[in-house]
Coordinates of C-alpha atoms in Angstrom, one line a residue:
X1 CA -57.6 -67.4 161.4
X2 CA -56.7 -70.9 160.0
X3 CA -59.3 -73.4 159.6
X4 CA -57.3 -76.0 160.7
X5 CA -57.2 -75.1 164.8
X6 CA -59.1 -77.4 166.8
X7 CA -59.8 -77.7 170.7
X8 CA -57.0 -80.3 171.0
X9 CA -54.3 -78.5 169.7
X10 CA -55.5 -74.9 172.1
X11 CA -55.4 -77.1 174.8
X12 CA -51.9 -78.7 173.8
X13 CA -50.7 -75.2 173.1
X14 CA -51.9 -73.2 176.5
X15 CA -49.4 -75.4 179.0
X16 CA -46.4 -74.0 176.8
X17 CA -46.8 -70.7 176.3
X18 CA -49.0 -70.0 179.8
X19 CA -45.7 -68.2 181.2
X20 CA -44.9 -66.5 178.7
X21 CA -48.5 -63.8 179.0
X22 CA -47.9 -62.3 182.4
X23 CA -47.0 -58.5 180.8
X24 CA -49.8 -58.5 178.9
X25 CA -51.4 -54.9 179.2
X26 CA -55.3 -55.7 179.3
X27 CA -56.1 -52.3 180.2
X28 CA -56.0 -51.6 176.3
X29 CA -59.4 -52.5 175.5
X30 CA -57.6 -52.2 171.7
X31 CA -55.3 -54.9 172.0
X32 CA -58.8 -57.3 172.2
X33 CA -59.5 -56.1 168.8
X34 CA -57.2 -54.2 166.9
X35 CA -57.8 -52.7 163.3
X36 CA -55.7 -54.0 160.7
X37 CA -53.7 -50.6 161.4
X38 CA -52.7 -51.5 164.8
X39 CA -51.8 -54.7 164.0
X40 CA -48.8 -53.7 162.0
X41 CA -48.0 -51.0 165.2
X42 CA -47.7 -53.9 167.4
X43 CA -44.9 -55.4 168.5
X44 CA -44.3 -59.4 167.9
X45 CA -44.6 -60.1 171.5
X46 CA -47.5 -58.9 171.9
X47 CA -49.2 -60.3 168.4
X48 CA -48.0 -63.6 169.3
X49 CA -50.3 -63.5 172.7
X50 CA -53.0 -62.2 171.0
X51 CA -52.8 -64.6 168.3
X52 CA -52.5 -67.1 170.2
X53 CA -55.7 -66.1 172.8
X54 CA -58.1 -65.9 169.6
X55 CA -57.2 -69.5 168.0
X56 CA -57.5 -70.6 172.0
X57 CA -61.0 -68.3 171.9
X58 CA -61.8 -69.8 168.9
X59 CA -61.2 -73.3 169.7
X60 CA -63.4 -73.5 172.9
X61 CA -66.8 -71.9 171.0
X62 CA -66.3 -74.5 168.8
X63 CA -66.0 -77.3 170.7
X64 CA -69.4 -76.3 172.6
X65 CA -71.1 -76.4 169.3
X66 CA -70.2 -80.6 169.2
X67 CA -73.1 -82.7 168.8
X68 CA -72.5 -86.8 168.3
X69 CA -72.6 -88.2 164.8
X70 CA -74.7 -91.3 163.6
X71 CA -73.4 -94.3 164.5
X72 CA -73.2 -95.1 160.8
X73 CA -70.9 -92.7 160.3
X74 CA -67.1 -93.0 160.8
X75 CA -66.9 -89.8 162.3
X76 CA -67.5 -89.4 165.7
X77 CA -68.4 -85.9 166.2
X78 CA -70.4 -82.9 164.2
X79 CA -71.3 -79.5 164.5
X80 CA -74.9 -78.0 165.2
X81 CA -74.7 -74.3 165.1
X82 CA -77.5 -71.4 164.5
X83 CA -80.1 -74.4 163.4
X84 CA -77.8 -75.6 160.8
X85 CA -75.8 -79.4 161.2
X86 CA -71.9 -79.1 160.0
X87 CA -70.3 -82.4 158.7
X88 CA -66.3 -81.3 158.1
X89 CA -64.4 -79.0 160.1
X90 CA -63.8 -76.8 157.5
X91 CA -67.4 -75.7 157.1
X92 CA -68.1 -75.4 161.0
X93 CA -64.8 -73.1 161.1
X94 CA -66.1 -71.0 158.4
X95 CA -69.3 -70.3 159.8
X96 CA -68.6 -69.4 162.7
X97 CA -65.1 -67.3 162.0
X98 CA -68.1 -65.4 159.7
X99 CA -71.2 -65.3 162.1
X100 CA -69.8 -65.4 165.5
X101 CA -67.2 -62.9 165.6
X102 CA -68.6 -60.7 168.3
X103 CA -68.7 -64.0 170.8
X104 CA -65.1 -65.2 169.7
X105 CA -64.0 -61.2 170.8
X106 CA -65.6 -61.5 173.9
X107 CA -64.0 -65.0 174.4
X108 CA -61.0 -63.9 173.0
X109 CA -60.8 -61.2 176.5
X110 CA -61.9 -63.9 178.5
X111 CA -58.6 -65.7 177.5
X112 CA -56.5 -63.2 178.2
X113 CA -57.0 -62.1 181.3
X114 CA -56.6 -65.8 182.5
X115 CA -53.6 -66.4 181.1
X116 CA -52.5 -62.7 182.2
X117 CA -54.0 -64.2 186.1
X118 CA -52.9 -67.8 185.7
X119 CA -48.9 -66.7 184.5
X120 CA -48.7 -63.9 187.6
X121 CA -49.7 -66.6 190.3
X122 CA -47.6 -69.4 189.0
X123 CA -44.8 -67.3 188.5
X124 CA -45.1 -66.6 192.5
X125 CA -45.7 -70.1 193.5
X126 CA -42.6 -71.0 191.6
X127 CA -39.9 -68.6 193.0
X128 CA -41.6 -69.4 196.6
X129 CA -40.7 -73.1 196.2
X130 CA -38.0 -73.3 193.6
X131 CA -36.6 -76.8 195.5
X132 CA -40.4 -78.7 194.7
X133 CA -42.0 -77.2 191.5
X134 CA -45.5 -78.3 191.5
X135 CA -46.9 -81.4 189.8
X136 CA -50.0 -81.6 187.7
X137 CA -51.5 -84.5 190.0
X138 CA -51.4 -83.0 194.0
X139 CA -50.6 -85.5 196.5
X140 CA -51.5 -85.7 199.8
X141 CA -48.0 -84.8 200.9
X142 CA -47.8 -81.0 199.4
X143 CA -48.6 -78.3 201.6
X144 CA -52.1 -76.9 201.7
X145 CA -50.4 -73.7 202.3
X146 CA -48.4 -73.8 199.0
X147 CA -51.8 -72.8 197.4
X148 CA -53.0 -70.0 199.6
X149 CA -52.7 -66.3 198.6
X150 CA -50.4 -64.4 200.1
X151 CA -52.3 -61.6 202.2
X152 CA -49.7 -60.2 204.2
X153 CA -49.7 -57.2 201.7
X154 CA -53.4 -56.3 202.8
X155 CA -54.6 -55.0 206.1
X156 CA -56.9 -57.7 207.9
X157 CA -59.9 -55.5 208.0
X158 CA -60.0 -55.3 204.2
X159 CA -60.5 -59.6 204.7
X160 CA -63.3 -59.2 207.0
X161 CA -64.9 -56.1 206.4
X162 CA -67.8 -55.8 203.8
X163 CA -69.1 -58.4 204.9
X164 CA -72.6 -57.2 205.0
X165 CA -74.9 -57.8 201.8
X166 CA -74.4 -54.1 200.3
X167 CA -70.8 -54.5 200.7
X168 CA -69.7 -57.9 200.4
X169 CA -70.4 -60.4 197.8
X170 CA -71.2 -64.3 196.9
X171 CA -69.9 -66.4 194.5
X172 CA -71.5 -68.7 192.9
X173 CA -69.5 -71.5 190.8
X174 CA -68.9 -75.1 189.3
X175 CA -66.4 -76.9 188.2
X176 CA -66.7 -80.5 186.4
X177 CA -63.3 -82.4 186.0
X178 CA -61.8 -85.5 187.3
X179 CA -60.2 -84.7 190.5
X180 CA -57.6 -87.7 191.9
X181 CA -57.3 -86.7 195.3
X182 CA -60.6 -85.0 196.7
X183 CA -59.6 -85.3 200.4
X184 CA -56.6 -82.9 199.5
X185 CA -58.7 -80.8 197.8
X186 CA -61.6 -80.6 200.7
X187 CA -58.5 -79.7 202.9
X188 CA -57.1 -76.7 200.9
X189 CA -60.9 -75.7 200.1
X190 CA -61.3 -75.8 203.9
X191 CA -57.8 -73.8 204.8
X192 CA -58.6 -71.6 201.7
X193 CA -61.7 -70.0 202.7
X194 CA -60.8 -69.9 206.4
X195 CA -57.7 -67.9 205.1
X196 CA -60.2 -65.7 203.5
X197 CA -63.0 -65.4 206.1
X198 CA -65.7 -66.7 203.9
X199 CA -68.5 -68.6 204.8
X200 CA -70.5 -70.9 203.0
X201 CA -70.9 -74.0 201.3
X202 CA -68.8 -76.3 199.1
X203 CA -69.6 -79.8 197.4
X204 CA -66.2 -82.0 196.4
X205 CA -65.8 -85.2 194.7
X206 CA -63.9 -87.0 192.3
X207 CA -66.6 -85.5 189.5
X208 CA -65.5 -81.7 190.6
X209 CA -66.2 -79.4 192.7
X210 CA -69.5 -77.1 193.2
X211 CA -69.2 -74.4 195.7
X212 CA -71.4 -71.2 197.1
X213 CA -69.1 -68.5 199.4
X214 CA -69.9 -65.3 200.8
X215 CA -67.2 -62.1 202.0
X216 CA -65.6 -59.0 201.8
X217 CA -65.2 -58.6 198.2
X218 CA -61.6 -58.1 198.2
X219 CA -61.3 -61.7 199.8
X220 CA -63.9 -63.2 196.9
X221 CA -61.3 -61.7 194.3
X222 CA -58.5 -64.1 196.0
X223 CA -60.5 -66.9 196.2
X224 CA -61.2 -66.7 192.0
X225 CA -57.2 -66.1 191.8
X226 CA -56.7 -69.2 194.0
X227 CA -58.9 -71.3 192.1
X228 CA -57.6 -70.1 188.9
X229 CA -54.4 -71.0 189.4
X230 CA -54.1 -74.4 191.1
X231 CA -53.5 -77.1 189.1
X232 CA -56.9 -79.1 189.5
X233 CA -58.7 -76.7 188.4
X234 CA -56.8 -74.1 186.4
X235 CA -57.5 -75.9 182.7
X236 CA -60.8 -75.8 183.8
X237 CA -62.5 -72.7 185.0
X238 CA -62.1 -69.4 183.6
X239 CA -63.1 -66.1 185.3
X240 CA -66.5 -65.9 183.6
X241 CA -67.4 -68.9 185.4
X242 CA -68.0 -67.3 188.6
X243 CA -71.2 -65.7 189.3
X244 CA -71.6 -62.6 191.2
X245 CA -74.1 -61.1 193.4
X246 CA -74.4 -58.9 196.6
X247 CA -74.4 -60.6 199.8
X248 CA -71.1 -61.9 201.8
X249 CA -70.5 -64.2 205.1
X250 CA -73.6 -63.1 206.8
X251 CA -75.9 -65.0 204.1
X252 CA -74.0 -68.0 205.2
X253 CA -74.2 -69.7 209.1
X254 CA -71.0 -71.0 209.0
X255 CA -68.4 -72.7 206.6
X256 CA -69.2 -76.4 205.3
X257 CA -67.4 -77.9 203.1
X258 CA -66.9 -81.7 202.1
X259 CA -66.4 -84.8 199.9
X260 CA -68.9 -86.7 198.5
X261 CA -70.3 -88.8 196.0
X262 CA -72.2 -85.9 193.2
X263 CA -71.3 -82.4 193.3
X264 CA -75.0 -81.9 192.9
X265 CA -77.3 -84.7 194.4
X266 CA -79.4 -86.3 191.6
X267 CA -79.0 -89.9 193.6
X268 CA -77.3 -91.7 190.8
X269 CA -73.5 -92.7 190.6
X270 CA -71.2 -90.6 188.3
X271 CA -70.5 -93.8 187.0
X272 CA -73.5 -94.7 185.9
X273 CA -74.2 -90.9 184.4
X274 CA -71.7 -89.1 184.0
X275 CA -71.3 -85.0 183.1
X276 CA -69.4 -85.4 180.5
X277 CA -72.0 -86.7 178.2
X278 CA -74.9 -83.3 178.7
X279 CA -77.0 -81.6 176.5
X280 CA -75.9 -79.0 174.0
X281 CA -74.9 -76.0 175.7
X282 CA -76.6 -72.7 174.6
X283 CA -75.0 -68.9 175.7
X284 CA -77.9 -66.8 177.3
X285 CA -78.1 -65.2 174.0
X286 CA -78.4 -68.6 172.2
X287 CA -81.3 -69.7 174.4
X288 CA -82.8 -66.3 174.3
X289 CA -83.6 -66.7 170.9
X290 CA -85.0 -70.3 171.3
X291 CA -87.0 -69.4 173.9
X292 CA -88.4 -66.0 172.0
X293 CA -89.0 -68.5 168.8
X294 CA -91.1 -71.4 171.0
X295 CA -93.1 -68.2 172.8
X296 CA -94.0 -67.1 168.9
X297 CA -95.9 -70.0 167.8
X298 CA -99.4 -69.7 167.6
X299 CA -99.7 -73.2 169.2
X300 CA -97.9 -73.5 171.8
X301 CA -98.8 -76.9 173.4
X302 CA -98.4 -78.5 169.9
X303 CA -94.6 -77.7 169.5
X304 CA -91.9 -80.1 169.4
X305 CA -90.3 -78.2 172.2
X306 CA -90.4 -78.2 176.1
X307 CA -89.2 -75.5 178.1
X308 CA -88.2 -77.4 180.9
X309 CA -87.1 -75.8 184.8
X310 CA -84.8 -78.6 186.5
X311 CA -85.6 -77.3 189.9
X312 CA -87.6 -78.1 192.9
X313 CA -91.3 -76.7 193.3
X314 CA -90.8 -73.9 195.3
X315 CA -88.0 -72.3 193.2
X316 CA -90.2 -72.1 189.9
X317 CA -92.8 -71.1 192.3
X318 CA -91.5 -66.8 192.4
X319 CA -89.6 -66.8 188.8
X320 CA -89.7 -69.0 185.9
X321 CA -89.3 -68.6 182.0
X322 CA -92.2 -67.9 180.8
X323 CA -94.1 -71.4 179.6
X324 CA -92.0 -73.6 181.0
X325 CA -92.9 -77.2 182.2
X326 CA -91.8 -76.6 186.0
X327 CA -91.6 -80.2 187.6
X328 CA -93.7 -80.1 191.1
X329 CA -91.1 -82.2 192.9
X330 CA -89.1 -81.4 196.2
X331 CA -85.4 -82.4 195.4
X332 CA -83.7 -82.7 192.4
X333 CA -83.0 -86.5 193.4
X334 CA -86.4 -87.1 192.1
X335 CA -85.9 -85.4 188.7
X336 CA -84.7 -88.9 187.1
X337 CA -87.8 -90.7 188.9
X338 CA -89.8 -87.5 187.1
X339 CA -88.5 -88.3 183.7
X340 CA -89.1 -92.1 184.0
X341 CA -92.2 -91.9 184.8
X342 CA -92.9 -88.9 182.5
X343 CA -91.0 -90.5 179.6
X344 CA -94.2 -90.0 177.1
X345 CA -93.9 -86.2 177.7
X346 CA -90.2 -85.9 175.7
X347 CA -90.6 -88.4 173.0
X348 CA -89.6 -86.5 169.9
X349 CA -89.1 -83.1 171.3
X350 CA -86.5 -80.4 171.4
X351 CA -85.8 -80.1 175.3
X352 CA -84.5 -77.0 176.8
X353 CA -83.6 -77.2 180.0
X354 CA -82.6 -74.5 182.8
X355 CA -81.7 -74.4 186.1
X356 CA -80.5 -71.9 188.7
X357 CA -76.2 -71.7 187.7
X358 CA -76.2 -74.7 184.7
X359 CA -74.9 -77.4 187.0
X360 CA -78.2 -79.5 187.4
X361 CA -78.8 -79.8 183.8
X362 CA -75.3 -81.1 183.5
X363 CA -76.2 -84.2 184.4
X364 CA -80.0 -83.9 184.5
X365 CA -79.3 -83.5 180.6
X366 CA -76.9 -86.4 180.5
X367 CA -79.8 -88.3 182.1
X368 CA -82.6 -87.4 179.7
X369 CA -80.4 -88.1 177.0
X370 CA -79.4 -91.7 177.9
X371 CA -83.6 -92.2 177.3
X372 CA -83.0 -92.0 173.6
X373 CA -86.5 -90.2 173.3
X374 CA -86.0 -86.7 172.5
X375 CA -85.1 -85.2 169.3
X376 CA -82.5 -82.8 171.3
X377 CA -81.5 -81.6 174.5
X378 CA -80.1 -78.5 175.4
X379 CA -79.1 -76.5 178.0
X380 CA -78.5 -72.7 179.1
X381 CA -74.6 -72.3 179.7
X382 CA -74.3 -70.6 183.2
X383 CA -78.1 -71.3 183.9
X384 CA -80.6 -68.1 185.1
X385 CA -77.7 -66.2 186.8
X386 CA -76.1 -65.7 183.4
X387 CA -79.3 -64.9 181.6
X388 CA -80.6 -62.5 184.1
X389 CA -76.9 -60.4 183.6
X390 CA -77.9 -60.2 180.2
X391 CA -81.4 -60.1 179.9
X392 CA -83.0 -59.2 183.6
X393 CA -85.7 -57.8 181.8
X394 CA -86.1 -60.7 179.4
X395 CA -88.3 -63.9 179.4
X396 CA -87.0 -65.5 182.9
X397 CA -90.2 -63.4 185.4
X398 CA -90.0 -63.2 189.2
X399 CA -87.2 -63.5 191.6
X400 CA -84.3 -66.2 191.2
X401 CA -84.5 -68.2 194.6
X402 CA -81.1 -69.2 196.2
X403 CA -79.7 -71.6 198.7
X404 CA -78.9 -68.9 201.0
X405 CA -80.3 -66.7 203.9
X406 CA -81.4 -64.2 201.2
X407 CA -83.7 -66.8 199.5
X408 CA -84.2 -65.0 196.5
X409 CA -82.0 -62.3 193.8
X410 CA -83.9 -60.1 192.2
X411 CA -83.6 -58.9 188.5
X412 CA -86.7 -57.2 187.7
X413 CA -90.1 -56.2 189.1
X414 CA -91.9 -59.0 188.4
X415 CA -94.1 -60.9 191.0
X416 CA -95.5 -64.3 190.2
X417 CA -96.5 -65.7 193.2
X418 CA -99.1 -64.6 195.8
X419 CA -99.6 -65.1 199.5
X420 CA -100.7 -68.4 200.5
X421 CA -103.9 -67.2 202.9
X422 CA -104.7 -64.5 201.1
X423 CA -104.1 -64.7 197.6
X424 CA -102.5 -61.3 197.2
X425 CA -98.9 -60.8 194.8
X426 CA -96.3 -61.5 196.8
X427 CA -92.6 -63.6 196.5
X428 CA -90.9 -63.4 199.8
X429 CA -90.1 -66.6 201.9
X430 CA -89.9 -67.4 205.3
X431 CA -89.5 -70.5 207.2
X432 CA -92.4 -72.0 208.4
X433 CA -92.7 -70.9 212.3
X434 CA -92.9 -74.8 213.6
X435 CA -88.8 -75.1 214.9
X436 CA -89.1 -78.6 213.6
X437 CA -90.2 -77.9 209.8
X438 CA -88.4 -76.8 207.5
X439 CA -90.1 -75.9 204.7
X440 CA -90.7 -72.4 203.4
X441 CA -93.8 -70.2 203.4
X442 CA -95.3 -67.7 200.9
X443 CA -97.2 -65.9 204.4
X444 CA -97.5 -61.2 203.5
X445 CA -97.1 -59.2 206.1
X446 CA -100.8 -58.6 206.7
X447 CA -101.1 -62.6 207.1
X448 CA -98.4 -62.3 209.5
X449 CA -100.0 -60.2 211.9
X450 CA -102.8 -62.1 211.8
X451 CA -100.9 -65.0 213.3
X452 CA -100.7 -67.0 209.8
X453 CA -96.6 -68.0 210.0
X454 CA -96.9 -71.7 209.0
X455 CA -96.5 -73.4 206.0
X456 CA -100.3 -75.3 206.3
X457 CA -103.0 -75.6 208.7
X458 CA -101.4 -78.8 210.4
X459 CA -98.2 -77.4 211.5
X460 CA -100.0 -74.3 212.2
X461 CA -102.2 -76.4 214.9
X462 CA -98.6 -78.2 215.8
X463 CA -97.1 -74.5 216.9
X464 CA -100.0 -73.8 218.9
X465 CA -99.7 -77.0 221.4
X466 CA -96.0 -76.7 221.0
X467 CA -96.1 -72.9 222.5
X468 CA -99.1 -73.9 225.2
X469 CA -97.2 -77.2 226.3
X470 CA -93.1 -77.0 226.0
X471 CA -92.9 -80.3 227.2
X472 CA -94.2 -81.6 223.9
X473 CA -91.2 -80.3 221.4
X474 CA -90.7 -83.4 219.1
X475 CA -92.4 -84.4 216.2
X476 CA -92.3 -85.2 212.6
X477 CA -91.1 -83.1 210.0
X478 CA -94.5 -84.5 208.1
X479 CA -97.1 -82.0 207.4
X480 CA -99.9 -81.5 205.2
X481 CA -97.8 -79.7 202.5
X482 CA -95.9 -82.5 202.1
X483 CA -98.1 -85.5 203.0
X484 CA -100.6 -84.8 199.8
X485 CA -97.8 -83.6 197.8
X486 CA -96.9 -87.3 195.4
X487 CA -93.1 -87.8 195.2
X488 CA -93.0 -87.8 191.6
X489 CA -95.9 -86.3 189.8
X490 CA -97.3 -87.8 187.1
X491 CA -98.0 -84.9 183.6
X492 CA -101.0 -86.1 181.5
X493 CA -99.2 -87.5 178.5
X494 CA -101.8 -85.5 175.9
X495 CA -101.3 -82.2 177.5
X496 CA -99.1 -79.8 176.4
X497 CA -96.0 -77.9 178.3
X498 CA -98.2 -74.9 179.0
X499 CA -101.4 -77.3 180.7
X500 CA -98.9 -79.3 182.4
X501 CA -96.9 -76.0 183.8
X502 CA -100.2 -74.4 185.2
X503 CA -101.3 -77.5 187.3
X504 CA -97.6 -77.6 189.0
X505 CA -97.3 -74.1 190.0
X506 CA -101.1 -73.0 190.6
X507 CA -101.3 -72.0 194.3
X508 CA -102.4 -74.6 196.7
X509 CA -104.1 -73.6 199.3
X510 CA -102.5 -72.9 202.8
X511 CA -99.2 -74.3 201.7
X512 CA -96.6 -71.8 200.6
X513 CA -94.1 -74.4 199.6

C-alpha cells in the first residue's frame, strides 16, 4: 500500500470509479482479504476494485487520527495514534499500515459494499431519467420521487408488516455535511418515509441531518439504500453509520420531521460552533482501552482524565460508564452553560466524552475545545450504541435510555438505579401519572400498587385534586423535581470525577427523574 495516499486523493478518486463496482461479488468473504495466492488467481477487474477500496479504507482511518498542529508550525495538521504524536505522513502511514490492519480490513468491507449499493442505485436512477441526469447540488425543481425506491417489486404487506418490536426495527443515524437546500431535503425525507411506512423522527438543517425511524425491517433496509445513494448524503454516510435495534413504527406516535436551526439542540448557532471542528474520534475499541487504562489507576480522582456522559440526568441515571462525571442537567442546551460555569473542572485534562449515538459530542466536543483548557478532547465514534455491539458486557452498566416509547435498550443485566419510594434495584421508566407533566418516574411495581405513579410528592398531591375535581385540569408543568433541581449545577472545583459523579446521580428522594 503506498505511503503516499491521502484522504484527498480517496475522495477525488471514489466519484470516478463509483460506477464501475456494481459486479462486485461480496458474498466472497475472500475477496476482503486475499492471500498473496489469490491475488495472482484474480482477475484485473476485480484487483483494481479491491485495490482501490483498501487505499479508500485506508485513507478515511487516517484522516480520523488528525489532530491540529502548533500554530508555530507551518504544517497545519498531525497525527495522534495509539498514544504516540506523528509529524510527516510517511510515519503516520507506516504505523498504521503495520498496527492497524485488522481495522483497515474491516473498513476495507465497509467500502465495498457501498460502492457495490451506491453503483446499483445510481445505475437505476440513471436509465429511469436518461433526459435530466442528476446534479450534485438538488434544486427545488427535481422530483422528490426521483429519489424514492422503487417498491412495486415487493408485496405491500412486507412494507407494513413487522412492525411490532420483535419484528420490526429502528434506525438510529446522523449525518453532518453542508446541505444547500434543506426544505428539499425535509420534503423527500417526508415523502421517503411515508413511502416506507415508517414513523418517527427526523431533525434537518443546513448542518445535516439527524434522524430516528421505526418499521418493517424490509422498509428500514430501503431507507439506508435511499440515503445511501442520493447525492447529499451519499459521500457522507456509509452503512455502518446506521444503528440497529428492535422495535419499528409502534415505538414512534407518528412521523415528524423538519428543518431547523442544529440537528441536535445545544442552543448555539452552527456558525458560531461548528461540527466540523470536534474532538478526536475514538472506535469503541479505541475508547475501550482508555477507559480500562483511567479505571486502573490507583487514584482515580487525581488523573488528568475525565470520563465525561454528555447527556441529560435521567439518561446516566439507569446506565453509565463506570466513573464517569454525569452532568445533573435536563437538556443538553445547558451542557455549554455546564462547562462555563464548570470550566476549573477540565483545565489540563484528557476529556473523554460519550453520549448516546456520537452526535452530541460533535459539537459538545467542538464546544469544550474552543475553551482552550483541556489537554485533549476525545470522543467515542458512534457513541454507547456502537460500544454496547461490541462490548455489551464491558464498562458502559445499566440500560441505554432512548427517545422513544421503549425508553431504554438493554445490553446486559445490569441495574443501577432503584425505585424512587422504596429504594429497591430497579431501571424502568414511566411517565409521571399527572397528564400535564412530563417527566419520567423510576416508581416498581409494588410502589405502583400502592398508588405511588408520580414523579414527586407535589404532583402526586396535583393528581389527587385533579381526579376529585375535573374542572381544575390546568396547571404548571413546575413541580418539585424540577423546582429544587439548579439549571446548571455547579462541581466543587477540588473534587475529583468520581466525588463529583456520585453527588449527580445519588437518588433523590421521591423524584425519579
Amino acid at each position: 500500500m503506498p505511503s503516499s495516499t491521502s484522504p484527498d486523493q480517496g475522495d477525488d478518486d471514489l466519484e470516478a470509479c463509483v460506477l464501475r463496482f456494481s459486479d462486485l461479488d461480496l458474498k466472497d468473504t475472500s475477496l476482503i482479504n486475499p492471500s498473496s495466492s489469490l491475488k495472482a488467481e484474480l482477475d484485473v477487474s476485480t484487483k483494481k476494485k479491491y485495490s482501490f477500496a483498501k487505499k479508500k479504507a485506508f485513507a478515511l482511518f487516517v484522516k480520523t487520527k488528525e489532530v491540529p498542529a502548533p500554530p508555530c508550525e507551518c504544517k497545519e495538521k498531525w497525527w495522534k495514534c495509539c498514544q504516540q504524536l506523528f509529524t510527516d505522513p510517511t510515519s503516520i502511514h507506516r504505523h498504521v499500515a503495520t498496527q492497524h490492519a485488522d481495522e483497515i480490513c474491516h473498513e476495507t468491507a465497509s467500502v465495498l459494499r457501498q460502492l457495490a449499493v451506491t453503483s446499483s442505485t445510481s445505475k437505476s436512477l440513471e436509465s429511469a431519467d436518461k433526459r435530466n441526469p442528476f446534479k450534485e447540488d438538488l434544486t427545488r425543481n427535481q422530483e422528490v420521487s426521483t429519489w424514492l425506491p422503487d417498491i412495486s417489486c415487493f408485496n405491500p404487506d412486507e412494507l407494513i408488516s413487522g412492525q411490532g418490536n420483535d419484528e420490526g426495527e429502528v434506525l438510529l443515524y446522523y449525518c453532518y455535511c453542508d446541505l444547500k437546500d434543506p426544505d428539499w431535503v425535509c420534503a423527500w425525507q417526508t415523502a421517503l418515509c411515508q413511502h416506507l411506512h415508517l414513523t418517527g423522527k427526523v431533525r434537518i438543517a443546513t448542518e445535516g441531518i439527524n434522524g430516528t425511524v421505526g418499521g418493517s425491517r424490509l422498509a428500514t433496509r430501503l431507507y439506508v439504500s435511499a440515503m445511501l445513494s442520493c447525492p447529499p448524503f451519499k459521500d457522507y454516510l456509509c452503512k455502518d453509520d446506521f444503528k440497529t435495534s428492535k422495535g419499528g413504527a409502534c415505538c414512534f406516535p407518528e412521523l415528524r420531521v423538519g428543518v431547523f436551526e442544529e440537528i441536535v439542540p445545544m442552543g448555539i448557532s452552527p456558525n458560531k460552533i461548528s461540527y466540523k471542528k470536534p474532538g478526536i474520534h475514538l472506535s469503541p475499541g479505541e475508547f475501550h482501552k482508555e477507559v480500562e487504562k483511567f479505571l486502573s489507576q490507583a487514584n482515580q480522582e487525581e488523573s488528568d482524565t475525565i470520563l465525561l456522559d454528555c447527556r441529560n440526568f435521567y439518561e446516566s441515571k439507569i446506565g453509565r460508564f463506570q466513573g464517569c462525571l454525569a452532568p445533573d442537567i435536563r437538556k443538553f442546551s445547558y451542557f455549554p452553560s455546564y462547562v462555563d460555569e464548570n470550566l476549573e473542572l477540565f483545565k489540563e485534562k484528557r476529556v473523554l466524552m460519550y453520549c448516546t449515538g456520537g452526535i452530541r459530542c460533535e459539537r459538545g466536543s467542538a464546544y469544550l475545545k474552543t475553551k482552550g483548557v483541556c489537554k485533549e478532547v476525545f470522543q467515542l465514534k458512534g457513541g454507547i450504541h456502537k460500544y454496547l455491539e461490541e462490548f455489551p458486557d464491558g464498562f458502559y452498566k445499566g440500560k441505554l435510555f432512548v427517545f422513544d416509547e421503549r425508553y431504554a435498550l438493554s445490553f446486559n443485566n445490569d441495574i443501577v438505579s432503584e425505585c424512587s419510594y422504596c429504594g429497591v434495584p430497579w431501571d424502568h421508566y414511566k411517565l409521571c401519572c399527572t397528564p400535564q407533566c412530563r417527566q419520567l418516574v423510576l416508581t416498581c411495581p409494588a410502589c405502583q400498587e400502592r398508588g405511588f405513579t408520580a414523579c414527586c410528592a407535589t404532583c402526586q398531591d396535583k393528581g389527587n385534586r385533579q381526579a376529585a375535581s375535573p374542572a381544575q385540569s390546568s396547571f404548571k408543568e413546575e413541580c418539585e423535581c424540577t423546582a429544587r433541581r439548579p439549571r446548571v449545577p455547579r462541581e466543587l472545583s477540588q473534587r475529583g470525577p468520581l466525588a463529583a459523579e456520585a453527588s449527580s446521580l445519588e437518588p433523590r428522594a421521591q423524584a425519579g427523574c
